[in-house]
Coordinates of C-alpha atoms in Angstrom, one line a residue:
Chain A
M1 CA -36.5 9.9 28.3
T2 CA -40.0 11.2 27.6
A3 CA -40.0 10.7 23.8
T4 CA -40.6 7.5 22.2
A5 CA -37.8 5.9 20.1
G6 CA -39.6 6.7 16.7
N7 CA -40.1 10.4 17.6
L8 CA -36.7 11.6 18.2
A9 CA -34.9 14.4 16.3
I10 CA -31.4 13.5 17.7
E11 CA -30.1 10.5 19.4
A12 CA -26.4 10.6 20.0
S13 CA -24.4 8.2 22.1
N14 CA -20.9 8.6 23.3
L15 CA -19.8 11.2 20.6
V16 CA -16.1 11.9 20.6
K17 CA -14.1 14.4 18.6
V18 CA -10.4 14.9 19.1
F19 CA -8.4 17.8 17.8
G20 CA -4.7 17.1 18.3
A21 CA -4.3 16.8 22.2
T22 CA -7.7 18.2 22.9
R23 CA -10.7 16.1 23.4
A24 CA -13.2 18.7 22.2
V25 CA -16.2 16.5 22.6
N26 CA -15.6 13.7 25.2
G27 CA -18.5 11.2 25.1
V28 CA -21.6 13.3 24.5
D29 CA -25.0 11.5 25.0
L30 CA -27.9 13.5 23.7
T31 CA -31.6 12.7 23.3
V32 CA -33.6 15.4 21.6
P33 CA -37.4 14.8 21.0
S34 CA -39.1 16.1 17.8
G35 CA -40.6 19.5 17.9
G36 CA -39.8 22.5 20.1
V37 CA -36.5 24.1 21.1
Y38 CA -33.8 22.2 22.7
G39 CA -31.3 24.5 24.5
F40 CA -27.6 23.5 24.3
L41 CA -25.9 25.6 27.0
G42 CA -22.2 26.0 27.9
P43 CA -19.3 28.5 28.0
N44 CA -17.0 29.0 25.1
G45 CA -15.0 26.1 24.3
A46 CA -17.2 23.5 26.1
G47 CA -17.7 21.7 22.9
K48 CA -21.1 23.0 21.8
T49 CA -20.1 24.0 18.4
T50 CA -18.0 20.9 17.6
T51 CA -21.0 18.7 18.8
I52 CA -23.4 20.4 16.5
R53 CA -21.0 20.4 13.5
M54 CA -20.9 16.6 14.0
L55 CA -24.6 16.3 14.1
A56 CA -25.0 18.5 11.0
T57 CA -22.5 16.1 9.2
L58 CA -19.8 18.8 8.7
L59 CA -17.4 16.9 11.0
R60 CA -16.9 13.2 11.2
P61 CA -16.9 12.0 14.8
D62 CA -13.8 10.1 16.1
G63 CA -16.0 7.9 18.3
G64 CA -19.6 7.1 19.1
H65 CA -22.5 7.4 16.8
A66 CA -25.6 9.4 16.3
R67 CA -28.8 9.3 14.4
V68 CA -30.5 12.6 13.2
L69 CA -34.2 12.2 12.3
G70 CA -33.6 8.5 12.3
H71 CA -30.6 8.6 9.9
D72 CA -27.1 7.8 10.7
I73 CA -24.8 10.9 10.6
V74 CA -21.9 9.1 8.9
R75 CA -23.5 6.4 6.8
E76 CA -26.5 8.5 5.6
A77 CA -24.9 11.9 5.8
D78 CA -26.5 13.0 2.5
T79 CA -29.9 12.1 3.6
V80 CA -29.3 14.1 6.9
R81 CA -28.1 17.1 5.0
G82 CA -31.2 17.2 3.0
L83 CA -33.3 17.4 6.2
V84 CA -31.3 19.8 8.5
S85 CA -29.8 23.1 8.1
L86 CA -27.1 24.9 10.3
T87 CA -26.7 28.6 11.0
G88 CA -23.3 29.2 12.4
Q89 CA -21.9 31.6 15.0
F90 CA -20.7 33.8 12.2
A91 CA -23.2 34.9 9.6
S92 CA -22.3 32.5 6.8
V93 CA -23.7 34.7 4.0
D94 CA -21.7 35.8 1.0
E95 CA -20.8 39.5 1.6
E96 CA -19.8 40.2 -2.0
L97 CA -23.3 39.1 -3.4
T98 CA -26.6 40.9 -2.8
G99 CA -29.1 39.4 -0.3
L100 CA -31.3 38.4 -3.3
E101 CA -28.4 36.6 -5.0
N102 CA -27.4 34.8 -1.9
L103 CA -30.9 33.2 -1.5
V104 CA -31.3 32.4 -5.2
L105 CA -28.0 30.8 -5.2
L106 CA -29.1 28.5 -2.4
G107 CA -32.4 27.9 -3.9
R108 CA -30.7 26.7 -7.0
L109 CA -28.4 24.4 -5.0
Y110 CA -31.4 22.9 -3.2
G111 CA -32.7 22.0 -6.7
Y112 CA -35.3 24.7 -7.4
S113 CA -35.7 26.0 -10.9
W114 CA -34.6 29.6 -11.6
A115 CA -38.2 30.7 -11.3
Q116 CA -38.9 28.8 -8.2
A117 CA -35.7 30.0 -6.6
K118 CA -36.7 33.6 -7.3
R119 CA -40.1 33.2 -6.1
R120 CA -39.0 31.5 -2.8
T121 CA -36.3 34.3 -2.4
N122 CA -38.9 37.0 -2.6
D123 CA -41.2 35.3 -0.2
L124 CA -38.3 35.0 2.3
L125 CA -37.0 38.6 1.9
G126 CA -40.5 39.8 2.5
A127 CA -41.1 37.7 5.6
F128 CA -37.7 38.8 7.0
G129 CA -38.3 42.3 6.4
L130 CA -35.4 42.6 3.9
A131 CA -37.2 43.2 0.7
D132 CA -36.0 46.8 0.4
A133 CA -32.4 45.6 0.8
A134 CA -32.7 42.7 -1.7
D135 CA -30.5 44.3 -4.3
R136 CA -27.8 45.7 -1.8
L137 CA -24.5 44.0 -1.3
V138 CA -24.5 42.0 2.0
K139 CA -21.4 43.7 3.1
H140 CA -23.4 46.9 3.6
Y141 CA -26.0 45.1 5.8
S142 CA -26.1 45.8 9.6
G143 CA -25.4 42.9 12.0
G144 CA -29.1 42.2 12.6
M145 CA -30.0 42.3 8.9
R146 CA -27.1 39.9 8.2
R147 CA -28.3 37.5 10.9
R148 CA -31.8 37.5 9.5
L149 CA -30.5 36.8 6.0
D150 CA -28.5 34.0 7.5
I151 CA -31.5 32.5 9.0
A152 CA -33.5 32.9 5.9
A153 CA -30.7 31.1 4.0
S154 CA -31.3 28.2 6.4
I155 CA -34.8 28.0 5.4
V156 CA -34.7 28.2 1.7
V157 CA -36.0 24.7 2.1
T158 CA -37.8 24.4 5.3
P159 CA -35.7 22.1 7.5
E160 CA -37.0 19.4 9.7
L161 CA -34.3 20.1 12.1
M162 CA -32.4 23.3 12.4
F163 CA -29.1 23.9 14.3
L164 CA -28.8 27.5 15.5
D165 CA -25.3 28.1 16.9
E166 CA -25.3 31.1 19.1
P167 CA -27.8 33.1 16.9
T168 CA -28.0 36.3 19.1
T169 CA -24.3 36.6 20.1
G170 CA -23.2 40.2 19.4
L171 CA -26.8 41.4 18.4
D172 CA -28.6 44.4 20.0
P173 CA -31.6 43.7 22.1
R174 CA -34.1 44.6 19.3
S175 CA -32.4 42.4 16.7
R176 CA -32.2 39.7 19.4
N177 CA -36.0 39.8 19.9
Q178 CA -36.4 39.6 16.1
V179 CA -34.3 36.4 16.1
W180 CA -36.5 35.0 19.0
D181 CA -39.6 35.6 17.2
I182 CA -38.2 33.7 14.1
V183 CA -37.2 30.9 16.3
R184 CA -40.8 30.8 17.7
A185 CA -42.4 30.8 14.2
L186 CA -39.9 28.0 13.1
V187 CA -41.1 25.9 16.0
A188 CA -44.8 26.7 15.2
G189 CA -44.2 25.6 11.7
G190 CA -43.2 22.1 13.1
T191 CA -39.4 22.5 12.8
T192 CA -37.3 21.2 15.6
V193 CA -34.6 23.7 16.7
L194 CA -31.4 22.8 18.5
L195 CA -30.2 26.2 19.9
T196 CA -26.8 26.7 21.4
T197 CA -26.3 29.6 23.7
Q198 CA -24.2 31.0 26.4
Y199 CA -27.1 32.9 27.9
L200 CA -29.4 31.3 30.4
D201 CA -32.2 33.7 29.8
E202 CA -32.3 33.0 26.2
A203 CA -32.6 29.2 26.8
D204 CA -35.1 30.1 29.4
Q205 CA -37.1 32.1 26.9
L206 CA -37.2 29.6 24.2
A207 CA -36.2 26.2 25.3
D208 CA -38.6 23.3 26.3
R209 CA -35.7 21.3 27.4
M210 CA -32.0 21.9 27.6
A211 CA -28.6 20.3 28.3
V212 CA -25.5 21.9 29.9
I213 CA -22.2 20.9 28.5
D214 CA -18.9 21.2 30.2
H215 CA -15.5 20.0 29.2
G216 CA -16.9 18.1 26.1
A217 CA -19.5 16.2 28.3
I218 CA -23.1 16.8 29.2
I219 CA -23.4 17.5 32.9
V220 CA -27.1 18.0 33.3
E221 CA -30.2 17.7 31.2
G222 CA -33.8 18.7 31.9
T223 CA -36.4 21.4 31.6
P224 CA -35.4 25.0 32.4
S225 CA -37.5 24.8 35.7
E226 CA -35.7 21.7 36.8
L227 CA -32.4 23.2 36.0
K228 CA -33.3 26.5 37.9
A229 CA -34.6 24.4 40.8
A230 CA -31.2 22.7 41.0
V231 CA -29.6 26.2 41.1
G232 CA -32.1 28.1 43.3
S233 CA -34.1 31.0 41.9
G234 CA -31.4 33.6 42.1
T235 CA -29.1 35.7 44.3
L236 CA -30.2 38.4 46.6
H237 CA -27.9 41.4 46.9
V238 CA -28.3 43.6 49.8
R239 CA -26.5 46.9 50.6
V240 CA -26.8 48.4 54.0
H241 CA -26.7 52.2 54.5
D242 CA -24.2 52.0 57.4
P243 CA -21.4 49.4 57.0
A244 CA -21.3 49.2 60.9
Q245 CA -24.8 47.5 60.7
R246 CA -23.5 44.7 58.2
D247 CA -22.9 42.0 60.8
E248 CA -26.4 42.7 62.3
A249 CA -27.9 42.4 58.6
E250 CA -25.9 39.2 58.0
R251 CA -27.3 37.6 61.2
L252 CA -30.9 38.6 60.4
L253 CA -30.5 37.3 56.7
I254 CA -29.2 33.9 57.7
E255 CA -31.9 33.6 60.3
S256 CA -34.7 34.5 57.9
L257 CA -33.5 33.0 54.7
R258 CA -31.8 29.9 56.1
V259 CA -29.1 29.9 53.5
P260 CA -25.4 30.9 53.7
V261 CA -24.8 34.7 53.3
H262 CA -21.6 35.9 51.5
R263 CA -19.9 39.0 52.6
E264 CA -18.9 41.0 49.5
A265 CA -15.7 43.1 49.0
D266 CA -17.8 46.2 49.4
P267 CA -18.0 46.6 53.3
A268 CA -21.6 47.4 53.1
A269 CA -22.7 44.6 50.7
L270 CA -24.0 41.0 51.3
S271 CA -25.3 38.4 48.9
A272 CA -27.1 35.1 49.3
R273 CA -28.4 32.5 46.9
V274 CA -32.1 31.9 47.6
A275 CA -34.2 28.9 46.9
D276 CA -37.5 30.4 47.6
P277 CA -38.1 34.1 46.5
A278 CA -41.2 34.4 48.9
R279 CA -38.7 34.4 51.8
V280 CA -36.9 37.5 50.4
A281 CA -39.8 39.8 51.2
H282 CA -39.9 38.4 54.7
A283 CA -36.1 38.8 55.1
L284 CA -36.3 42.5 54.1
G285 CA -39.1 43.1 56.5
E286 CA -37.1 41.7 59.2
L287 CA -34.2 44.0 58.3
S288 CA -36.3 47.2 58.5
H289 CA -38.1 45.8 61.7
A290 CA -34.6 45.7 63.4
G291 CA -33.9 49.2 62.2
V292 CA -31.2 48.2 59.6
D293 CA -31.3 50.8 56.8
V294 CA -31.1 49.2 53.4
S295 CA -29.9 51.4 50.7
H296 CA -30.2 49.0 47.8
F297 CA -31.4 45.4 47.2
A298 CA -31.8 43.3 44.2
L299 CA -33.0 39.8 43.4
G300 CA -31.1 38.5 40.3
Q301 CA -31.9 35.6 38.0
P302 CA -29.3 33.0 38.4
S303 CA -26.7 33.6 35.7
L304 CA -25.0 31.0 33.6
D305 CA -22.1 31.5 35.9
E306 CA -24.2 30.7 38.9
V307 CA -25.6 27.7 37.2
F308 CA -22.1 26.5 36.6
L309 CA -21.0 27.2 40.1
A310 CA -23.9 25.3 41.4
L311 CA -23.6 22.3 39.0
T312 CA -19.9 21.9 38.7
G313 CA -18.4 23.8 41.6
H314 CA -16.3 26.1 39.4
P315 CA -17.3 29.3 37.5
A316 CA -17.6 29.3 33.7
E317 CA -14.7 31.9 33.3
T318 CA -12.1 29.4 34.1
Y319 CA -12.1 28.1 30.6
G320 CA -9.1 29.0 28.3
A321 CA -9.8 31.3 25.4
G322 CA -7.7 28.9 23.4
E323 CA -10.6 26.8 22.2
T324 CA -12.6 29.8 21.3
A325 CA -10.0 30.6 18.7
E326 CA -10.1 27.1 17.5
E327 CA -13.8 27.0 17.1
S328 CA -13.8 30.2 15.2
A329 CA -11.0 29.0 12.9
A330 CA -13.1 25.8 12.3
Chain B
M1 CA -29.8 54.8 9.1
T2 CA -31.9 52.4 6.9
T3 CA -35.5 52.0 6.9
T4 CA -35.5 48.2 6.8
E5 CA -33.6 48.0 10.0
T6 CA -36.5 49.1 11.9
R7 CA -39.2 47.0 10.2
P8 CA -40.2 44.0 12.4
V9 CA -40.1 40.6 11.0
A10 CA -43.5 40.1 9.3
E11 CA -45.0 37.3 11.5
G12 CA -47.8 36.2 9.1
D13 CA -45.6 36.1 6.1
L14 CA -42.9 34.2 8.1
R15 CA -45.6 31.5 9.1
S16 CA -46.7 31.2 5.4
V17 CA -43.0 30.9 4.1
L18 CA -42.4 28.2 6.8
A19 CA -45.6 26.3 5.9
S20 CA -44.1 25.5 2.5
R21 CA -42.6 22.1 2.9
N22 CA -41.7 21.7 -0.7
R23 CA -38.6 19.7 -1.0
P24 CA -37.3 19.8 -4.6
A25 CA -35.1 17.0 -6.0
R26 CA -31.3 17.1 -5.5
P27 CA -29.7 18.9 -8.4
S28 CA -27.4 17.2 -10.8
A29 CA -23.7 17.6 -10.4
L30 CA -23.7 19.7 -13.5
S31 CA -26.4 22.1 -12.4
A32 CA -24.8 22.5 -9.0
S33 CA -21.4 23.2 -10.5
L34 CA -22.8 25.7 -13.0
T35 CA -24.7 27.4 -10.1
F36 CA -21.4 27.8 -8.4
G37 CA -19.9 29.1 -11.6
W38 CA -22.7 31.7 -11.6
R39 CA -21.6 32.8 -8.2
A40 CA -18.1 33.3 -9.4
L41 CA -19.3 35.4 -12.3
L42 CA -21.5 37.5 -10.0
K43 CA -18.4 38.3 -7.9
I44 CA -16.5 39.5 -10.9
K45 CA -19.6 41.6 -11.8
H46 CA -19.8 43.2 -8.2
V47 CA -16.0 43.6 -7.8
P48 CA -14.5 44.3 -11.2
E49 CA -11.5 45.7 -9.5
Q50 CA -10.3 42.1 -9.0
L51 CA -9.7 42.0 -12.7
F52 CA -7.1 44.6 -12.5
D53 CA -4.5 41.8 -12.1
V54 CA -5.6 40.0 -15.2
T55 CA -5.7 43.2 -17.3
V56 CA -3.2 45.8 -16.3
F57 CA -0.6 43.5 -14.9
P58 CA 0.1 41.8 -18.2
V59 CA 0.0 44.9 -20.2
L60 CA 2.6 46.4 -17.8
F61 CA 4.8 43.3 -17.9
L62 CA 4.7 43.1 -21.6
L63 CA 5.5 46.7 -22.3
M64 CA 8.3 46.9 -19.5
F65 CA 10.2 43.7 -20.5
T66 CA 9.9 44.4 -24.3
Y67 CA 11.2 47.9 -24.3
L68 CA 13.4 47.7 -21.1
F69 CA 15.3 44.5 -21.9
G70 CA 14.4 43.8 -25.6
G71 CA 17.3 45.7 -27.2
A72 CA 19.9 44.5 -24.8
L73 CA 18.8 40.8 -24.7
A74 CA 17.8 40.1 -28.3
G75 CA 19.3 42.8 -30.4
S76 CA 16.0 44.5 -31.1
T77 CA 12.7 44.9 -29.3
S78 CA 10.7 43.4 -32.1
E79 CA 12.8 40.3 -32.0
Y80 CA 12.5 40.0 -28.3
L81 CA 8.8 40.4 -28.5
Q82 CA 8.5 37.2 -30.5
W83 CA 10.5 35.5 -27.9
V84 CA 9.1 36.9 -24.8
L85 CA 5.3 37.2 -25.5
P86 CA 4.7 33.4 -25.1
G87 CA 6.6 33.6 -21.8
I88 CA 4.7 36.6 -20.5
L89 CA 1.5 34.9 -21.5
V90 CA 2.4 31.9 -19.3
M91 CA 3.7 34.0 -16.4
T92 CA 0.5 36.0 -16.4
V93 CA -1.9 33.1 -16.3
V94 CA 0.2 31.0 -14.1
M95 CA 0.4 33.8 -11.6
I96 CA -3.3 34.4 -11.5
T97 CA -4.1 30.7 -10.7
L98 CA -3.1 31.4 -7.1
Y99 CA -6.4 33.5 -6.5
T100 CA -8.2 30.2 -6.6
G101 CA -6.7 29.3 -3.4
V102 CA -7.2 32.8 -1.9
A103 CA -10.8 32.8 -2.9
L104 CA -11.4 29.4 -1.3
N105 CA -9.7 30.4 1.9
T106 CA -11.8 33.6 2.1
D107 CA -15.0 31.6 1.8
I108 CA -13.7 29.3 4.5
T109 CA -12.8 32.0 6.9
K110 CA -16.1 33.8 6.3
G111 CA -18.1 30.7 7.1
V112 CA -19.7 30.5 3.7
F113 CA -18.1 27.3 2.8
D114 CA -19.7 25.6 5.8
R115 CA -23.1 26.5 4.3
F116 CA -22.0 24.9 1.0
K117 CA -20.7 21.9 2.6
S118 CA -24.0 21.4 4.6
L119 CA -25.9 21.3 1.3
P120 CA -27.2 18.0 -0.3
V121 CA -25.1 18.5 -3.5
W122 CA -22.4 16.9 -5.3
R123 CA -19.3 17.4 -3.0
P124 CA -16.8 18.7 -5.4
A125 CA -19.4 21.2 -7.0
P126 CA -18.0 24.3 -5.2
L127 CA -14.5 23.5 -6.3
A128 CA -15.8 22.7 -9.9
G129 CA -17.8 25.9 -10.1
A130 CA -14.8 28.0 -9.0
L131 CA -13.1 26.8 -12.2
L132 CA -15.7 28.4 -14.3
G133 CA -14.9 31.9 -12.8
D134 CA -11.2 31.0 -13.3
A135 CA -11.8 30.2 -17.0
V136 CA -13.2 33.7 -17.5
R137 CA -10.2 35.3 -15.8
Y138 CA -7.6 33.1 -17.6
T139 CA -9.2 33.8 -21.1
L140 CA -9.5 37.5 -20.4
A141 CA -5.8 37.6 -19.4
S142 CA -4.7 35.5 -22.4
T143 CA -6.8 37.8 -24.8
M144 CA -5.1 40.9 -23.3
V145 CA -1.5 39.6 -23.7
I146 CA -2.2 38.3 -27.3
V147 CA -4.0 41.4 -28.6
L148 CA -1.6 43.8 -27.3
G149 CA 1.3 41.7 -28.5
L150 CA -0.3 41.8 -32.1
V151 CA -0.6 45.5 -31.8
L152 CA 3.1 45.8 -30.9
G153 CA 4.2 43.5 -33.7
F154 CA 4.0 40.0 -32.4
R155 CA 3.6 37.7 -35.5
P156 CA 3.1 34.1 -34.7
E157 CA 4.3 31.9 -37.5
N158 CA 1.7 29.2 -36.9
G159 CA -1.2 31.7 -37.1
A160 CA -4.5 31.8 -35.2
G161 CA -4.7 28.0 -34.9
G162 CA -1.2 27.6 -33.2
V163 CA -2.1 30.4 -30.8
L164 CA -5.4 28.8 -29.9
L165 CA -3.8 25.4 -29.3
A166 CA -1.2 27.2 -27.1
V167 CA -3.9 28.6 -25.0
V168 CA -5.7 25.3 -24.5
L169 CA -2.5 23.8 -23.5
L170 CA -1.8 26.6 -21.0
L171 CA -5.4 26.2 -19.5
V172 CA -4.7 22.6 -19.0
F173 CA -1.6 23.2 -17.2
C174 CA -3.2 26.1 -15.0
Y175 CA -6.3 24.0 -14.0
S176 CA -3.9 21.2 -12.9
L177 CA -1.6 23.7 -11.0
S178 CA -4.7 25.3 -9.4
W179 CA -5.2 22.1 -7.3
L180 CA -2.0 23.0 -5.5
W181 CA -3.5 26.4 -4.5
T182 CA -6.9 24.8 -3.6
L183 CA -4.8 22.5 -1.3
L184 CA -3.1 25.4 0.3
G185 CA -6.4 27.3 0.6
L186 CA -7.8 24.4 2.6
L187 CA -4.6 23.9 4.7
L188 CA -3.7 27.5 5.9
R189 CA -5.4 29.7 8.1
T190 CA -5.9 33.1 6.4
P191 CA -6.3 34.3 2.9
N192 CA -3.0 36.4 3.5
S193 CA -1.0 33.3 4.4
V194 CA -2.3 31.5 1.3
M195 CA -1.2 34.6 -0.8
G196 CA 2.3 34.7 1.0
V197 CA 3.1 31.0 0.6
S198 CA 1.7 30.8 -3.0
M199 CA 3.9 33.8 -3.9
M200 CA 7.0 32.1 -2.3
V201 CA 6.4 29.1 -4.7
M202 CA 5.3 31.2 -7.6
F203 CA 8.3 33.8 -7.9
P204 CA 11.1 31.3 -8.2
G205 CA 8.8 29.1 -10.2
T206 CA 8.1 31.6 -13.0
F207 CA 11.4 33.7 -12.8
L208 CA 13.8 30.7 -12.7
S209 CA 12.6 29.4 -16.1
N210 CA 13.2 30.3 -19.8
I211 CA 10.4 32.9 -19.7
F212 CA 12.7 35.9 -20.2
V213 CA 16.0 34.7 -21.3
D214 CA 17.6 31.7 -23.0
P215 CA 19.0 29.5 -20.0
Q216 CA 22.3 29.0 -22.0
T217 CA 24.0 31.8 -20.3
M218 CA 23.1 30.6 -16.8
P219 CA 25.5 28.9 -14.4
G220 CA 25.2 25.1 -14.4
W221 CA 23.5 24.7 -11.0
L222 CA 20.7 27.2 -12.0
R223 CA 20.4 25.7 -15.5
A224 CA 19.8 22.3 -13.7
F225 CA 16.8 23.8 -12.0
V226 CA 15.5 25.7 -15.0
D227 CA 15.7 22.5 -17.1
V228 CA 13.5 20.6 -14.8
N229 CA 11.1 23.4 -13.9
P230 CA 7.7 22.4 -15.5
V231 CA 7.1 26.1 -16.3
S232 CA 10.1 25.9 -18.7
H233 CA 8.6 23.0 -20.5
L234 CA 5.3 24.7 -20.7
V235 CA 7.0 27.8 -22.2
T236 CA 9.0 25.8 -24.8
A237 CA 5.9 24.0 -26.0
I238 CA 3.9 27.2 -26.3
R239 CA 6.7 28.9 -28.2
G240 CA 6.8 25.9 -30.4
L241 CA 2.9 25.9 -30.9
M242 CA 3.0 29.5 -31.7
H243 CA 6.1 29.8 -33.9
G244 CA 6.4 26.3 -35.2
G245 CA 8.9 23.6 -34.2
V246 CA 6.9 22.0 -31.3
T247 CA 7.6 18.3 -30.8
T248 CA 5.2 15.7 -29.5
G249 CA 7.6 15.1 -26.7
Q250 CA 7.4 18.7 -25.5
I251 CA 3.6 18.5 -25.5
V252 CA 3.5 15.1 -23.7
S253 CA 5.9 16.4 -21.0
V254 CA 3.5 19.3 -20.2
L255 CA 0.5 16.9 -20.1
M256 CA 2.6 14.6 -17.9
A257 CA 3.4 17.4 -15.5
S258 CA -0.2 18.4 -15.5
A259 CA -1.3 14.7 -14.7
V260 CA 1.3 14.4 -11.9
M261 CA 0.0 17.6 -10.4
V262 CA -3.6 16.4 -10.3
L263 CA -2.7 13.0 -9.2
L264 CA -0.6 14.3 -6.4
F265 CA -2.7 17.2 -5.1
A266 CA -6.3 16.4 -6.0
P267 CA -6.7 13.3 -3.5
I268 CA -5.0 15.2 -0.7
T269 CA -7.2 18.2 -1.5
M270 CA -10.5 16.2 -1.5
Y271 CA -9.3 14.5 1.8
L272 CA -8.8 17.9 3.4
Y273 CA -12.1 19.1 2.0
R274 CA -14.0 16.3 3.7
N275 CA -12.1 16.3 6.9
R276 CA -11.4 19.9 7.7
K277 CA -12.5 20.9 11.0

């Protein structure tokens, strides 16, 4: 790896966790350098949450070992707990308390005096735009406010390493942008962030490096651009005006893109995974040159599904919903 | 709807908040437990309705049983009150112990518990702190029953000292019993199932005892159960402490039952607490 041994936030080797008959995590190796955002990508039930729950010392691994910030997650669990924080998939704040009480409570549990805890709470509420809602019960907060409070709760003591488990799932675009801003500010402050997500564009926006997990094991690791290079830059969708011209269009696209072209169920539509976006303009030019009327075209970013298809040969949706339920119950 | 919603995150403030790398010393076990106790008290403050069970419930029970059955069972309502009040006291407080398990399970399903477990504090502190909130509820319920009883004509022969000792013995028993509900709270999936299973244990546990009537008239097979039911032993000891005639053996048997419950359930609970997925 690029980082030296003394400078690693996480080193995990062959981590295993078994729930009954399911090997939720099946030999995960992970090396995360200090600083920056490390994306941890995978569909529901792939083992993301279980892995980070082990790294955050909430679960004891059934096999393998890991060091977090140089400390063993089993033997030195207490030291690790003092240096990391975890924000789960579901805002883990107390709904029956006010925002202020939630943070003061955590401040006290981290060892601040009452006065220090109150001061820290006021600073945090101000920074997260929650000062006006300080004395309101959290059950009356919106989803975005709850998520912000949850993240504020995770930095009552600024952690060296922060696990963010799907922090934007279920948020509207504006709240999502706010969470992204917070993540960037965290990293600028020197915290290492391990971010799990189902969205490729989120990892792309934030992560310096990322790993893709599938069936409890890491299948690929690298920078976002390395990953995308492996997948191609996206999919071109073309819809011709007259379905009768589709064969002609298909021939022209294969010729100019030099990739396989897929015939969609729509009799006028074609799609192709392209490696080089520059060729797309050329291909479209060829179509108009040959008198093929194009009613619609789009060049999409590769989706997580396409990443999976390219890397594993099967789409992400084939995973059962069973493990999602298990992870939420955990 | 709210003005706070539209306000962006204050970038500069955020940077300065994050710049603080202050790492306070880990709190003591006592301080952490008291902080969790504070949380339990805040919940009572914000949702006072939850005290309904510990205030209205005992009042209803005491009034209903005294005036409905008193004359028939004991010849007069005032005589029955002397008999039934210690029993109602036990039933009320024993019943509300099950909220310990329900509250714990709610914390787990909401994810709050994960946050607590990821803190560098003394591990049993969340459980210990919950006991403080319980103490408030138990004391309130006991006070309600005893004060109402005194108004209705309850006259404990051993006076205030006896009543106080009886309440202390009751609290010891209830704290020990609450380990069972904590165990269920960790084991079961939803707060509702915790409630359901606890009720299933609690109803026979309290009704099949000597709380309401003398077991003498019961058929042999039922008496056999009533006689070994720890709740019966507790009620006998508490009656003895309030009205006189308590024996050391009765108190020891309650303390033994409490010790057995703790020794049996506490290790399993702590194991589940550490290893729950």
